[in-house]
Short mmCIF file of C-alpha atoms in Angstrom, two decimals:
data_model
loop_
_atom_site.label_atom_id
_atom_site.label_comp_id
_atom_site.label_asym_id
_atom_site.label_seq_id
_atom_site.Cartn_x
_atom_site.Cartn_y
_atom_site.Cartn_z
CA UNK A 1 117.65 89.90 90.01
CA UNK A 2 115.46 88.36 88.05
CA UNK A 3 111.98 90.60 87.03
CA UNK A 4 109.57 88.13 84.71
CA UNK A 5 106.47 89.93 84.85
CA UNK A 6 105.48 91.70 81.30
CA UNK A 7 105.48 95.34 81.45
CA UNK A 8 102.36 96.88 80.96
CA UNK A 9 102.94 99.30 78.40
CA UNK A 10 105.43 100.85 76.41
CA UNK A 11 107.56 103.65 77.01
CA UNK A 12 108.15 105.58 73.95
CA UNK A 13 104.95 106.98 73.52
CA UNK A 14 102.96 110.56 73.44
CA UNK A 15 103.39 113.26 76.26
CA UNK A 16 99.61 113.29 76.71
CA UNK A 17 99.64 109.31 76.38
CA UNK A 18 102.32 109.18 79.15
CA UNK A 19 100.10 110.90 81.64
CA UNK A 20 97.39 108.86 80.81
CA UNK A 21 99.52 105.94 82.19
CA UNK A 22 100.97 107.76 85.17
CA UNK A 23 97.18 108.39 86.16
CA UNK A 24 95.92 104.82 85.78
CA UNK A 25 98.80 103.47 87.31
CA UNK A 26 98.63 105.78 89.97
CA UNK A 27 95.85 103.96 92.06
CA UNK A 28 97.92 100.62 92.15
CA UNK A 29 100.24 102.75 94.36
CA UNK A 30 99.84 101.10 97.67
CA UNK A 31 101.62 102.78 101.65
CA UNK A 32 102.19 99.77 104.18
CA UNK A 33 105.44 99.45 106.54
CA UNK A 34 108.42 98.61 105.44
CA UNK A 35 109.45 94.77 106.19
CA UNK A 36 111.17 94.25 109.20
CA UNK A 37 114.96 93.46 109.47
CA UNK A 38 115.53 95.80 105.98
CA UNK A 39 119.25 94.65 104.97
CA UNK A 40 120.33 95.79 101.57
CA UNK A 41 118.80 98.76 100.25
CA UNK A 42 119.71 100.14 96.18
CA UNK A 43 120.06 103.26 94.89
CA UNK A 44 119.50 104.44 91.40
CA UNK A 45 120.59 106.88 89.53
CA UNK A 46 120.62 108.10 85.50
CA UNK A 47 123.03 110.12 83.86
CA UNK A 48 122.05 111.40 80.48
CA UNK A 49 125.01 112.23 77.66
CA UNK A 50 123.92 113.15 74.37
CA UNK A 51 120.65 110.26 73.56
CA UNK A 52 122.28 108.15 75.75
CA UNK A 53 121.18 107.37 78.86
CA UNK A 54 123.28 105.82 81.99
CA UNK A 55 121.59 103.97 84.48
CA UNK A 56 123.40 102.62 87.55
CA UNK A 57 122.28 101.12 90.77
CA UNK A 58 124.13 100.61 93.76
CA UNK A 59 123.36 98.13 96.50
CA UNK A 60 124.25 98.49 100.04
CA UNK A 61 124.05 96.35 102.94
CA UNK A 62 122.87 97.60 106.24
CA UNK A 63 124.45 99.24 108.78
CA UNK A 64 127.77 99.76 107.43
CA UNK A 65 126.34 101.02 104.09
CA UNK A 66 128.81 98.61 102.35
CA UNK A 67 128.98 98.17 98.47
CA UNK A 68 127.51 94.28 97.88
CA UNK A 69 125.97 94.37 94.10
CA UNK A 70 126.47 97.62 91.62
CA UNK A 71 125.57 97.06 88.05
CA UNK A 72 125.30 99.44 84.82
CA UNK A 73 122.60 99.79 81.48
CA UNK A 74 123.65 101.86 78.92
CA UNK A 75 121.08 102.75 75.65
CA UNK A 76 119.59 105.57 73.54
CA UNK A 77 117.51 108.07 75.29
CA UNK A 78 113.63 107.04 73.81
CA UNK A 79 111.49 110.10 75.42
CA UNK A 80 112.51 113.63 75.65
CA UNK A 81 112.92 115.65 78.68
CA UNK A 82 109.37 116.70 79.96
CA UNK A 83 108.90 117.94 83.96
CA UNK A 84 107.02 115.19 85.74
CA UNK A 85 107.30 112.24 82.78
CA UNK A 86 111.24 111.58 84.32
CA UNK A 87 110.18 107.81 84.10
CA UNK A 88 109.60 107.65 80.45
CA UNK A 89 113.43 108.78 79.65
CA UNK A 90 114.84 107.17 82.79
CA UNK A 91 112.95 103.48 83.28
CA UNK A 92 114.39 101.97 79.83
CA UNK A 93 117.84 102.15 81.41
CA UNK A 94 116.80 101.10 84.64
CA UNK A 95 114.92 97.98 83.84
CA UNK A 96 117.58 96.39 82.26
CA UNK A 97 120.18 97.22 84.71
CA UNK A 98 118.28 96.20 87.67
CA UNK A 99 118.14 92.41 85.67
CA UNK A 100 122.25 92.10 86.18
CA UNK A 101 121.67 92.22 89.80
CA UNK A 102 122.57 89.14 91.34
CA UNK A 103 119.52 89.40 94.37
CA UNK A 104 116.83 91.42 95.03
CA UNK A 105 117.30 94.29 97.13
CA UNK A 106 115.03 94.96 99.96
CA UNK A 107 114.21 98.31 99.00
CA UNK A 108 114.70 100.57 96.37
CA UNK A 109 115.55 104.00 96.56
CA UNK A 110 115.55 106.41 93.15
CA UNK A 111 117.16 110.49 92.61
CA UNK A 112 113.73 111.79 92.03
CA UNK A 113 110.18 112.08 92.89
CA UNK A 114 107.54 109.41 94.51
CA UNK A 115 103.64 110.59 95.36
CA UNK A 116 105.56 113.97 95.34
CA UNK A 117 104.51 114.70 91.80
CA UNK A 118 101.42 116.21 90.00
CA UNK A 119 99.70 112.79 89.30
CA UNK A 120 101.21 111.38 92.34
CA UNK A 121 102.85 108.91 90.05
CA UNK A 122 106.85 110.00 90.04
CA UNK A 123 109.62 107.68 89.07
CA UNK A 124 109.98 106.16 92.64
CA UNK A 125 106.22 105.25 92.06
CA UNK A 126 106.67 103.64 88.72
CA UNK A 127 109.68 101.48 89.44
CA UNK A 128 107.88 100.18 92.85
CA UNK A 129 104.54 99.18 91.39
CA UNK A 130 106.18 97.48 87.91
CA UNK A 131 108.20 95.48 90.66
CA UNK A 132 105.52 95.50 93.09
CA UNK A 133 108.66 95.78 95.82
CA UNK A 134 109.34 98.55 98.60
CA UNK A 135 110.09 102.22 97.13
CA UNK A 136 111.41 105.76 97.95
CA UNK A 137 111.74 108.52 96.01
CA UNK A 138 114.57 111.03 97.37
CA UNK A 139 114.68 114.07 95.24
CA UNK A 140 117.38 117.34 95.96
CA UNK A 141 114.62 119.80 95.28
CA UNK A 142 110.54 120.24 95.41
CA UNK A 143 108.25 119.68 91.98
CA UNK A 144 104.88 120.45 93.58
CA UNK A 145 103.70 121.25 96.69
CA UNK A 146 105.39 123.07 99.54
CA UNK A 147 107.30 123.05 102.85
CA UNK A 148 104.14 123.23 106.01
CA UNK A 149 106.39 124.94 108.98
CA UNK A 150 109.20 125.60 109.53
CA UNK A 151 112.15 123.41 109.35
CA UNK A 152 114.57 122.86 111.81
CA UNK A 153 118.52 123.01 110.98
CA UNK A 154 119.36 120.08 112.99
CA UNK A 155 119.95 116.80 111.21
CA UNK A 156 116.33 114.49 111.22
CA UNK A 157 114.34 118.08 111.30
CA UNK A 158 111.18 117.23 109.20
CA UNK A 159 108.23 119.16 108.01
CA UNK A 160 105.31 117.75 105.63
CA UNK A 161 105.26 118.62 101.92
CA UNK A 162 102.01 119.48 101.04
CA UNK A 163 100.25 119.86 97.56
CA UNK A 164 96.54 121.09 97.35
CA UNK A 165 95.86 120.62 101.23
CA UNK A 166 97.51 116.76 100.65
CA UNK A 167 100.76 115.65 102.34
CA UNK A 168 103.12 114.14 99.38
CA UNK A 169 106.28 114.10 101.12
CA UNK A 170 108.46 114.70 103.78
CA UNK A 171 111.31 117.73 104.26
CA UNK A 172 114.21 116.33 105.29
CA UNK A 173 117.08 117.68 107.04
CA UNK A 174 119.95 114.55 106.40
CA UNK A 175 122.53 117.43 107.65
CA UNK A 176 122.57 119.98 110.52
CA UNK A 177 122.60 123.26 108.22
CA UNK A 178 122.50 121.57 105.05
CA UNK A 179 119.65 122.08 102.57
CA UNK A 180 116.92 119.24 103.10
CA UNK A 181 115.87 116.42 100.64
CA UNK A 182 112.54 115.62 99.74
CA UNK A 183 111.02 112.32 100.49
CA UNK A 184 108.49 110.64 99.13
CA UNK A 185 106.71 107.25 98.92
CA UNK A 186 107.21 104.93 95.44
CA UNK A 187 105.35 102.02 96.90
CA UNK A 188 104.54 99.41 99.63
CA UNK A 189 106.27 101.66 102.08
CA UNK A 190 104.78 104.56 104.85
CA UNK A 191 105.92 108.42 104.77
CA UNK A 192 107.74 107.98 108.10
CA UNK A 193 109.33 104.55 107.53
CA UNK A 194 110.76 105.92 104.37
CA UNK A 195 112.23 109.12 105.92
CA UNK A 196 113.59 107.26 108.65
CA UNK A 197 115.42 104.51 106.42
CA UNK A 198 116.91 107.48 104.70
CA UNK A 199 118.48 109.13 107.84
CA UNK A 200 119.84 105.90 108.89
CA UNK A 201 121.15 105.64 105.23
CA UNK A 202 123.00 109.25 105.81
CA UNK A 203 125.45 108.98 107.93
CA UNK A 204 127.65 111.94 106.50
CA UNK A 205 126.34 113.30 103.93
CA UNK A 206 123.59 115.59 102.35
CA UNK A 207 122.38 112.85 99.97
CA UNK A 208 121.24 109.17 101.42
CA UNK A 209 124.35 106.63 100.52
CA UNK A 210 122.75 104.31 98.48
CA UNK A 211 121.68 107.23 95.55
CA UNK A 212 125.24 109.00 96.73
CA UNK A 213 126.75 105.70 95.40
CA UNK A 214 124.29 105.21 92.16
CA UNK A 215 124.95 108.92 91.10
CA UNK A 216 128.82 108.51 90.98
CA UNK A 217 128.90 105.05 89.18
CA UNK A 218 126.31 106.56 86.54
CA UNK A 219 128.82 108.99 85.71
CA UNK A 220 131.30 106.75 84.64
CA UNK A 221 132.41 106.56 81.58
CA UNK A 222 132.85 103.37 79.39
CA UNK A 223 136.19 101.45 80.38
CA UNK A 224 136.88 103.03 83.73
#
């Protein structure tokens, strides 16, 4: 995968300066279906050792949620860990890993936060505008906003997130009496599409396949 476009800014810079891009970039965030026929769908995951930071990303194809591409960045951590600026520490290990792909996924799906976020500007968000390609954010628990209803145990149950009377995500039951995820949208993709390519991505388990896949190659360590 090959990404030419110049990134708009850098990435080790000030807390308050880091906001400041979240909320500019913020408006460029755009909700539209996802294309039809979706066939290979990556996850992405970071794991963090020390200052240095482990980005993998996992591509599978659809249905059988087979491994096609999988790829790993390692470098020095360049921005501390601050709630709701995940993308600062996480997207210089990302970038460069996503660049080793061999093809361009269809859709990208990241461990954390989308418009669920408090400058509706998560990680999902800022990978899928830089790329300007399809995005989800799937995160295992809530950063703002909460749950409006009640949520049903059966797997596909779904409630609205809500933040300041605004729905930002979905609750997501991927498992019949398992806790829910929380899905949001990165970019170029609608609330409902995204939750449904996720429960067709979970077959078994708790978390959707693709990030399930992406979290265990980031842990990896060098020469396994």
């Amino acid at each position: 995968m090959q990404d030419s476009r110049p990134h708009p800014h850098d990435w080790n810079v000030s807390t308050d300066e880091a906001k400041r891009i979240q909320r500019r970039l913020a408006s460029e965030v755009t909700e539209r279906a996802l294309p039809d026929g979706v066939e290979t769908v990556a996850g992405i995951d970071v794991s963090v050792r020390d200052d240095t930071a482990q980005a993998a990303v996992s591509v599978l194809r659809l249905p059988e949620l087979d491994v096609v591409d999988e790829t790993i960045h390692r470098c020095e951590v360049p921005f501390p860990y601050v709630p709701g600026l995940l993308s600062f520490r996480e997207m210089p290990a990302v970038l460069p890993a996503l660049e080793r792909l061999h093809s361009t996924p269809d859709v990208f799906v990241t461990d954390s936060h989308g418009a669920a976020h408090p400058r509706r500007f998560g990680l999902a968000c800022h990978l899928g505008v830089l790329l300007d390609a399809p995005a989800i954010g799937v995160a295992k628990s809530i950063l703002v906003g909460a749950p409006q209803g009640e949520l049903g145990s059966e797997k596909g149950s779904r409630v609205p997130l809500v933040d300041d009377g605004e729905t930002v995500g979905t609750v997501l039951r991927t498992r019949t009496d398992v806790n829910p995820v929380y899905v949001s949208v990165g970019h170029r993709c609608t609330l409902d599409g995204a939750a449904d390519l996720m429960l067709d991505c979970s077959p078994r388990y708790k978390i959707p396949e693709p990030t399930r896949q992406a979290h265990k190659l980031s842990r990896k360590t060098e020469g396994e």
